[in-house]
Tab-separated table of C-alpha atoms in Angstrom:
chain	number	residue	atom	x	y	z
A	1	UNK	CA	13.545	31.991	-3.629
A	2	UNK	CA	11.545	31.358	-7.176
A	3	UNK	CA	14.315	27.635	-7.110
A	4	UNK	CA	13.120	26.421	-3.807
A	5	UNK	CA	9.016	27.496	-4.528
A	6	UNK	CA	9.918	25.750	-8.064
A	7	UNK	CA	10.809	22.192	-6.365
A	8	UNK	CA	7.255	22.328	-5.327
A	9	UNK	CA	6.007	22.413	-8.694
A	10	UNK	CA	3.670	25.467	-9.740
A	11	UNK	CA	2.364	26.801	-6.273
A	12	UNK	CA	3.240	25.462	-2.508
A	13	UNK	CA	2.128	27.061	0.714
A	14	UNK	CA	4.334	29.177	2.538
A	15	UNK	CA	5.010	26.882	5.395
A	16	UNK	CA	6.383	24.240	2.910
A	17	UNK	CA	8.618	26.898	1.549
A	18	UNK	CA	9.295	28.191	5.177
A	19	UNK	CA	10.235	24.902	6.541
A	20	UNK	CA	13.144	24.316	4.929
A	21	UNK	CA	14.904	26.744	6.962
A	22	UNK	CA	17.965	27.193	4.358
A	23	UNK	CA	17.556	30.913	3.809
A	24	UNK	CA	15.867	33.067	6.681
A	25	UNK	CA	14.756	35.425	3.455
A	26	UNK	CA	13.247	33.030	1.195
A	27	UNK	CA	10.069	34.531	2.180
A	28	UNK	CA	10.922	38.272	2.197
A	29	UNK	CA	12.573	37.757	-1.369
A	30	UNK	CA	9.436	35.629	-2.559
A	31	UNK	CA	7.217	38.822	-1.201
A	32	UNK	CA	9.801	41.021	-3.726
A	33	UNK	CA	9.422	38.023	-6.520
A	34	UNK	CA	4.999	38.508	-5.818
A	35	UNK	CA	5.507	42.551	-6.316
A	36	UNK	CA	7.571	42.301	-9.488
A	37	UNK	CA	4.593	40.039	-10.621
A	38	UNK	CA	6.693	36.499	-11.204
A	39	UNK	CA	4.632	34.809	-8.302
A	40	UNK	CA	1.236	35.539	-7.125
A	41	UNK	CA	-0.004	35.105	-3.164
A	42	UNK	CA	-3.140	33.721	-2.385
A	43	UNK	CA	-4.438	32.786	0.794
A	44	UNK	CA	-0.990	31.909	2.311
A	45	UNK	CA	0.279	29.891	-0.711
A	46	UNK	CA	2.871	31.112	-3.288
A	47	UNK	CA	1.757	30.277	-6.934
A	48	UNK	CA	4.194	31.161	-10.693
A	49	UNK	CA	2.481	33.452	-12.764
A	50	UNK	CA	3.415	31.211	-15.465
A	51	UNK	CA	4.582	27.691	-15.786
A	52	UNK	CA	7.686	29.379	-18.033
A	53	UNK	CA	8.296	31.235	-15.109
A	54	UNK	CA	8.593	27.897	-12.782
A	55	UNK	CA	10.497	26.100	-15.801
A	56	UNK	CA	13.014	28.825	-15.864
A	57	UNK	CA	13.614	28.911	-11.942
A	58	UNK	CA	13.737	25.363	-11.697
A	59	UNK	CA	16.338	25.145	-14.506
A	60	UNK	CA	18.966	27.311	-12.783
A	61	UNK	CA	20.368	24.334	-11.295
A	62	UNK	CA	21.840	21.505	-12.990
A	63	UNK	CA	19.879	18.277	-13.033
A	64	UNK	CA	22.357	16.003	-10.804
A	65	UNK	CA	22.155	18.883	-8.469
A	66	UNK	CA	18.565	19.440	-8.151
A	67	UNK	CA	17.858	15.696	-7.323
A	68	UNK	CA	20.145	16.099	-4.390
A	69	UNK	CA	18.002	19.243	-3.459
A	70	UNK	CA	14.952	17.755	-3.720
A	71	UNK	CA	15.824	15.184	-1.525
A	72	UNK	CA	17.209	17.096	1.003
A	73	UNK	CA	13.628	19.327	1.450
A	74	UNK	CA	12.371	15.734	1.509
A	75	UNK	CA	14.142	14.965	4.614
A	76	UNK	CA	13.505	18.554	5.915
A	77	UNK	CA	9.584	18.284	5.646
A	78	UNK	CA	9.956	14.435	6.851
A	79	UNK	CA	10.901	15.936	10.391
A	80	UNK	CA	7.373	17.201	10.693
A	81	UNK	CA	6.152	14.202	10.359
A	82	UNK	CA	8.223	12.129	13.001
A	83	UNK	CA	5.784	10.984	15.655
A	84	UNK	CA	2.512	12.376	14.473
A	85	UNK	CA	0.725	9.608	12.823
A	86	UNK	CA	-2.113	12.278	12.158
A	87	UNK	CA	0.077	15.173	10.653
A	88	UNK	CA	-1.788	16.280	7.328
A	89	UNK	CA	-1.722	14.104	4.493
A	90	UNK	CA	-0.590	17.204	2.086
A	91	UNK	CA	2.652	17.361	4.229
A	92	UNK	CA	2.960	13.496	4.004
A	93	UNK	CA	2.745	13.793	0.119
A	94	UNK	CA	4.566	16.606	-0.270
A	95	UNK	CA	7.710	15.051	1.389
A	96	UNK	CA	7.343	12.116	-0.025
A	97	UNK	CA	7.267	13.167	-3.780
A	98	UNK	CA	10.466	15.281	-2.523
A	99	UNK	CA	12.156	12.579	-1.526
A	100	UNK	CA	11.187	10.408	-4.647
A	101	UNK	CA	12.331	13.197	-6.860
A	102	UNK	CA	15.572	13.236	-5.880
A	103	UNK	CA	15.250	9.029	-6.189
A	104	UNK	CA	17.683	6.716	-4.674
A	105	UNK	CA	20.781	8.358	-6.307
A	106	UNK	CA	20.562	11.196	-4.504
A	107	UNK	CA	21.146	9.419	-0.764
A	108	UNK	CA	23.964	10.057	0.687
A	109	UNK	CA	23.824	8.431	4.628
A	110	UNK	CA	22.567	4.940	3.851
A	111	UNK	CA	20.100	5.199	6.753
A	112	UNK	CA	18.127	7.730	4.909
A	113	UNK	CA	17.251	4.525	2.365
A	114	UNK	CA	14.973	3.458	5.277
A	115	UNK	CA	13.906	6.623	5.928
A	116	UNK	CA	12.531	7.030	2.360
A	117	UNK	CA	11.195	3.457	1.739
A	118	UNK	CA	9.204	3.904	5.387
A	119	UNK	CA	7.811	7.389	4.471
A	120	UNK	CA	6.553	5.759	0.650
A	121	UNK	CA	5.061	2.721	2.600
A	122	UNK	CA	3.223	5.402	5.095
A	123	UNK	CA	2.020	7.423	1.706
A	124	UNK	CA	0.939	4.567	-0.226
A	125	UNK	CA	-1.315	3.342	2.787
A	126	UNK	CA	-2.484	6.820	2.695
A	127	UNK	CA	-3.250	6.973	-0.593
A	128	UNK	CA	-4.769	3.438	-0.501
A	129	UNK	CA	-7.435	4.921	2.760
A	130	UNK	CA	-8.235	7.513	-0.620
A	131	UNK	CA	-9.062	4.627	-3.018
A	132	UNK	CA	-6.292	6.291	-5.118
A	133	UNK	CA	-4.501	2.705	-5.751
A	134	UNK	CA	-2.582	4.185	-9.178
A	135	UNK	CA	-0.846	6.777	-6.581
A	136	UNK	CA	-0.545	4.154	-3.630
A	137	UNK	CA	2.003	1.739	-6.393
A	138	UNK	CA	4.154	4.803	-7.281
A	139	UNK	CA	4.633	5.260	-3.684
A	140	UNK	CA	5.266	1.356	-3.005
A	141	UNK	CA	7.317	1.139	-6.026
A	142	UNK	CA	9.453	4.007	-5.072
A	143	UNK	CA	9.761	2.818	-1.375
A	144	UNK	CA	10.971	-0.172	-2.910
A	145	UNK	CA	13.877	1.353	-5.129
A	146	UNK	CA	15.282	3.043	-2.065
A	147	UNK	CA	15.872	-0.799	-0.385
A	148	UNK	CA	19.370	-1.708	-0.034
A	149	UNK	CA	20.727	-4.796	-0.470
A	150	UNK	CA	19.778	-7.823	1.572
A	151	UNK	CA	16.777	-5.998	2.554
A	152	UNK	CA	14.749	-9.324	2.860
A	153	UNK	CA	17.342	-10.745	5.382
A	154	UNK	CA	17.977	-6.998	6.849
A	155	UNK	CA	14.292	-5.161	6.640
A	156	UNK	CA	11.825	-8.407	5.723
A	157	UNK	CA	9.014	-6.619	7.675
A	158	UNK	CA	9.371	-3.465	5.724
A	159	UNK	CA	10.265	-5.761	2.819
A	160	UNK	CA	7.607	-7.922	2.883
A	161	UNK	CA	4.813	-5.124	3.434
A	162	UNK	CA	6.002	-3.174	0.537
A	163	UNK	CA	5.854	-5.846	-1.707
A	164	UNK	CA	2.278	-7.218	-0.953
A	165	UNK	CA	0.810	-4.083	-0.448
A	166	UNK	CA	2.165	-3.260	-4.172
A	167	UNK	CA	1.213	-6.310	-5.022
A	168	UNK	CA	-2.506	-5.213	-4.462
A	169	UNK	CA	-2.221	-2.092	-5.608
A	170	UNK	CA	-1.316	-3.987	-9.048
A	171	UNK	CA	-4.455	-6.074	-9.021
A	172	UNK	CA	-6.523	-3.337	-8.377
A	173	UNK	CA	-4.987	-1.290	-11.205
A	174	UNK	CA	-5.040	-4.367	-13.673
A	175	UNK	CA	-1.414	-4.261	-14.144
A	176	UNK	CA	-0.787	-8.131	-14.850
A	177	UNK	CA	2.741	-7.742	-15.717
A	178	UNK	CA	3.718	-6.221	-12.123
A	179	UNK	CA	1.311	-8.606	-10.316
A	180	UNK	CA	3.128	-11.517	-11.629
A	181	UNK	CA	6.736	-10.201	-10.513
A	182	UNK	CA	5.997	-8.801	-7.485
A	183	UNK	CA	4.114	-12.428	-6.429
A	184	UNK	CA	7.135	-14.233	-7.922
A	185	UNK	CA	9.360	-12.244	-5.581
A	186	UNK	CA	7.656	-12.728	-2.547
A	187	UNK	CA	6.973	-16.044	-2.833
A	188	UNK	CA	10.611	-17.190	-3.648
A	189	UNK	CA	12.089	-14.662	-0.772
A	190	UNK	CA	9.390	-15.047	1.985
A	191	UNK	CA	10.258	-16.907	5.246
A	192	UNK	CA	6.920	-18.862	6.147
A	193	UNK	CA	4.374	-19.736	4.147
A	194	UNK	CA	1.735	-17.420	6.515
A	195	UNK	CA	3.962	-14.325	4.820
A	196	UNK	CA	2.731	-15.350	1.826
A	197	UNK	CA	-0.927	-16.082	2.092
A	198	UNK	CA	-2.113	-12.438	0.738
A	199	UNK	CA	0.062	-12.745	-2.474
A	200	UNK	CA	-1.532	-16.165	-3.200
A	201	UNK	CA	-4.538	-14.899	-2.635
A	202	UNK	CA	-3.807	-11.888	-4.904
A	203	UNK	CA	-3.126	-14.346	-7.326
A	204	UNK	CA	-6.529	-16.509	-7.025
A	205	UNK	CA	-8.218	-12.842	-7.674
A	206	UNK	CA	-6.228	-12.196	-10.847
A	207	UNK	CA	-7.140	-15.960	-12.282
A	208	UNK	CA	-10.716	-15.575	-11.287
A	209	UNK	CA	-10.707	-11.950	-13.131
A	210	UNK	CA	-9.049	-13.494	-16.052
A	211	UNK	CA	-12.101	-16.161	-16.803
A	212	UNK	CA	-9.812	-18.835	-15.346
A	213	UNK	CA	-12.101	-19.692	-12.684
A	214	UNK	CA	-11.620	-23.528	-11.963
A	215	UNK	CA	-7.956	-22.918	-11.806
A	216	UNK	CA	-8.824	-19.931	-9.231
A	217	UNK	CA	-10.795	-22.575	-7.181
A	218	UNK	CA	-8.342	-25.118	-7.647
A	219	UNK	CA	-5.482	-23.113	-6.461
A	220	UNK	CA	-7.807	-21.301	-3.326
A	221	UNK	CA	-8.773	-25.284	-2.527
A	222	UNK	CA	-5.142	-26.045	-2.286
A	223	UNK	CA	-4.110	-23.515	-0.099
A	224	UNK	CA	-6.515	-23.904	2.648
A	225	UNK	CA	-5.935	-27.615	2.618
A	226	UNK	CA	-2.264	-26.313	3.159
A	227	UNK	CA	-3.815	-24.580	6.278
A	228	UNK	CA	-5.356	-27.644	7.178
A	229	UNK	CA	-8.991	-26.510	6.064
A	230	UNK	CA	-10.890	-29.109	4.159
A	231	UNK	CA	-13.735	-28.380	2.016
A	232	UNK	CA	-15.102	-31.619	1.232
A	233	UNK	CA	-18.652	-33.320	2.058
A	234	UNK	CA	-20.484	-36.680	1.193
A	235	UNK	CA	-23.592	-35.111	0.014
A	236	UNK	CA	-25.531	-31.825	-0.158
A	237	UNK	CA	-28.196	-33.010	2.164
A	238	UNK	CA	-25.535	-34.055	4.891
A	239	UNK	CA	-24.011	-30.925	4.635
A	240	UNK	CA	-27.220	-28.760	5.238
A	241	UNK	CA	-27.629	-30.931	7.910
A	242	UNK	CA	-24.460	-30.438	9.390
A	243	UNK	CA	-24.914	-26.940	9.022
A	244	UNK	CA	-28.133	-26.893	10.634
A	245	UNK	CA	-26.474	-29.124	14.039
A	246	UNK	CA	-23.930	-26.698	14.151
A	247	UNK	CA	-26.045	-23.670	14.354
A	248	UNK	CA	-28.667	-25.494	16.878
A	249	UNK	CA	-25.648	-25.270	19.336
A	250	UNK	CA	-25.589	-21.759	19.645
A	251	UNK	CA	-28.281	-19.035	20.629
A	252	UNK	CA	-29.382	-16.186	18.645
A	253	UNK	CA	-27.685	-13.624	21.100
A	254	UNK	CA	-24.314	-15.738	21.402
A	255	UNK	CA	-23.888	-15.719	17.376
A	256	UNK	CA	-25.055	-12.154	17.354
A	257	UNK	CA	-22.657	-11.019	19.686
A	258	UNK	CA	-19.269	-13.511	18.454
A	259	UNK	CA	-16.208	-11.960	19.281
A	260	UNK	CA	-14.296	-10.562	16.317
A	261	UNK	CA	-12.014	-13.070	14.539
A	262	UNK	CA	-8.400	-12.043	15.565
A	263	UNK	CA	-5.980	-14.485	14.170
A	264	UNK	CA	-4.466	-13.146	11.023
A	265	UNK	CA	-4.248	-16.427	9.229
A	266	UNK	CA	-7.751	-17.237	9.747
A	267	UNK	CA	-8.827	-13.653	8.614
A	268	UNK	CA	-7.121	-14.615	5.141
A	269	UNK	CA	-8.315	-17.685	5.148
A	270	UNK	CA	-11.936	-16.716	5.192
A	271	UNK	CA	-11.121	-14.084	2.484
A	272	UNK	CA	-10.026	-17.403	0.338
A	273	UNK	CA	-13.500	-19.340	1.478
A	274	UNK	CA	-15.334	-16.230	-0.009
A	275	UNK	CA	-13.652	-16.012	-3.148
A	276	UNK	CA	-14.280	-19.749	-3.444
A	277	UNK	CA	-17.800	-19.423	-2.876
A	278	UNK	CA	-18.326	-16.639	-5.179
A	279	UNK	CA	-16.824	-18.652	-7.879
A	280	UNK	CA	-17.982	-22.320	-7.104
A	281	UNK	CA	-21.498	-20.239	-7.306
A	282	UNK	CA	-20.864	-19.917	-10.745
A	283	UNK	CA	-19.651	-22.670	-11.889
A	284	UNK	CA	-20.181	-25.837	-9.526
A	285	UNK	CA	-23.090	-24.301	-7.539
A	286	UNK	CA	-23.621	-28.075	-5.667
A	287	UNK	CA	-20.071	-27.327	-4.175
A	288	UNK	CA	-21.215	-23.737	-2.633
A	289	UNK	CA	-22.796	-25.551	0.547
A	290	UNK	CA	-19.653	-26.803	1.618
A	291	UNK	CA	-17.690	-23.657	1.384
A	292	UNK	CA	-20.861	-22.160	3.286
A	293	UNK	CA	-20.847	-24.630	6.258
A	294	UNK	CA	-16.740	-24.241	6.656
A	295	UNK	CA	-17.336	-20.039	6.557
A	296	UNK	CA	-19.793	-20.755	9.218
A	297	UNK	CA	-17.646	-23.373	11.269
A	298	UNK	CA	-14.480	-21.112	10.984
A	299	UNK	CA	-16.898	-18.251	12.178
A	300	UNK	CA	-18.242	-19.490	15.072
A	301	UNK	CA	-14.630	-21.090	16.287
A	302	UNK	CA	-12.442	-18.072	15.698
A	303	UNK	CA	-15.083	-15.060	15.503
A	304	UNK	CA	-16.399	-13.288	13.228
A	305	UNK	CA	-14.610	-11.718	10.032
A	306	UNK	CA	-15.746	-9.501	7.196
A	307	UNK	CA	-15.997	-12.951	4.949
A	308	UNK	CA	-18.442	-14.597	7.472
A	309	UNK	CA	-22.267	-14.430	7.342
């Protein structure tokens, strides 16, 4: 019973321990441990009285065996997550942490590799919602480690999402080394140009953040050109007149009640344009009106996005 509890760290809710179903007497034995002073129980949560007690309990099982047990506990807990997207984040994180403590070497059935990878993706997204990008990255990285050979061929969507979100977290965390590696892999393995757009956007952001604005702008313009979006004009005055003419074809009510942009490619294109606008404002302000015109044009044609004015 103490070993089971020790697998969850210094403390755990009784529901987590009970969910393992390995021994019906676990909770009974934990109550005995409470009476003996090895464990404290506070509000239905068991907590080791001292770190050394937890360490001793944990070390009663050889390391190689512990990894398998961790993974088994993670699978047991993951059964609580099936078909329930609203389940408590603590249950999700606890289950995935157990899977990751076991790691890929603990997997005994290949179908569980995909289970672990998908749950790490889910946990990483949950952590991103909490703005914890360091933890998010660790989940996406662990998810990638569980992928089998030929994962780019056989589990393309899962692989692409794990790599792309890991790159986003690496950018946010300032981890340039991991970011470059992830971007290179996606650019090499992604099947379609559209599937590369997210990491290409992260690359332009990284260049901008590294004070390489000219390179960032050039890359952004090149990518937009490949999407059939050209940012250019003959003169600022002509651009301003063209913008006014475009806006005059729509009433205020039509603009205020514009539809939301739904085309995924256009949404990411708008993000590139927004990044260009910020960069150009710093080093080539005379080009900003051309970008602004294109943002307005795409917004009126395809709908409003977060980058729309």
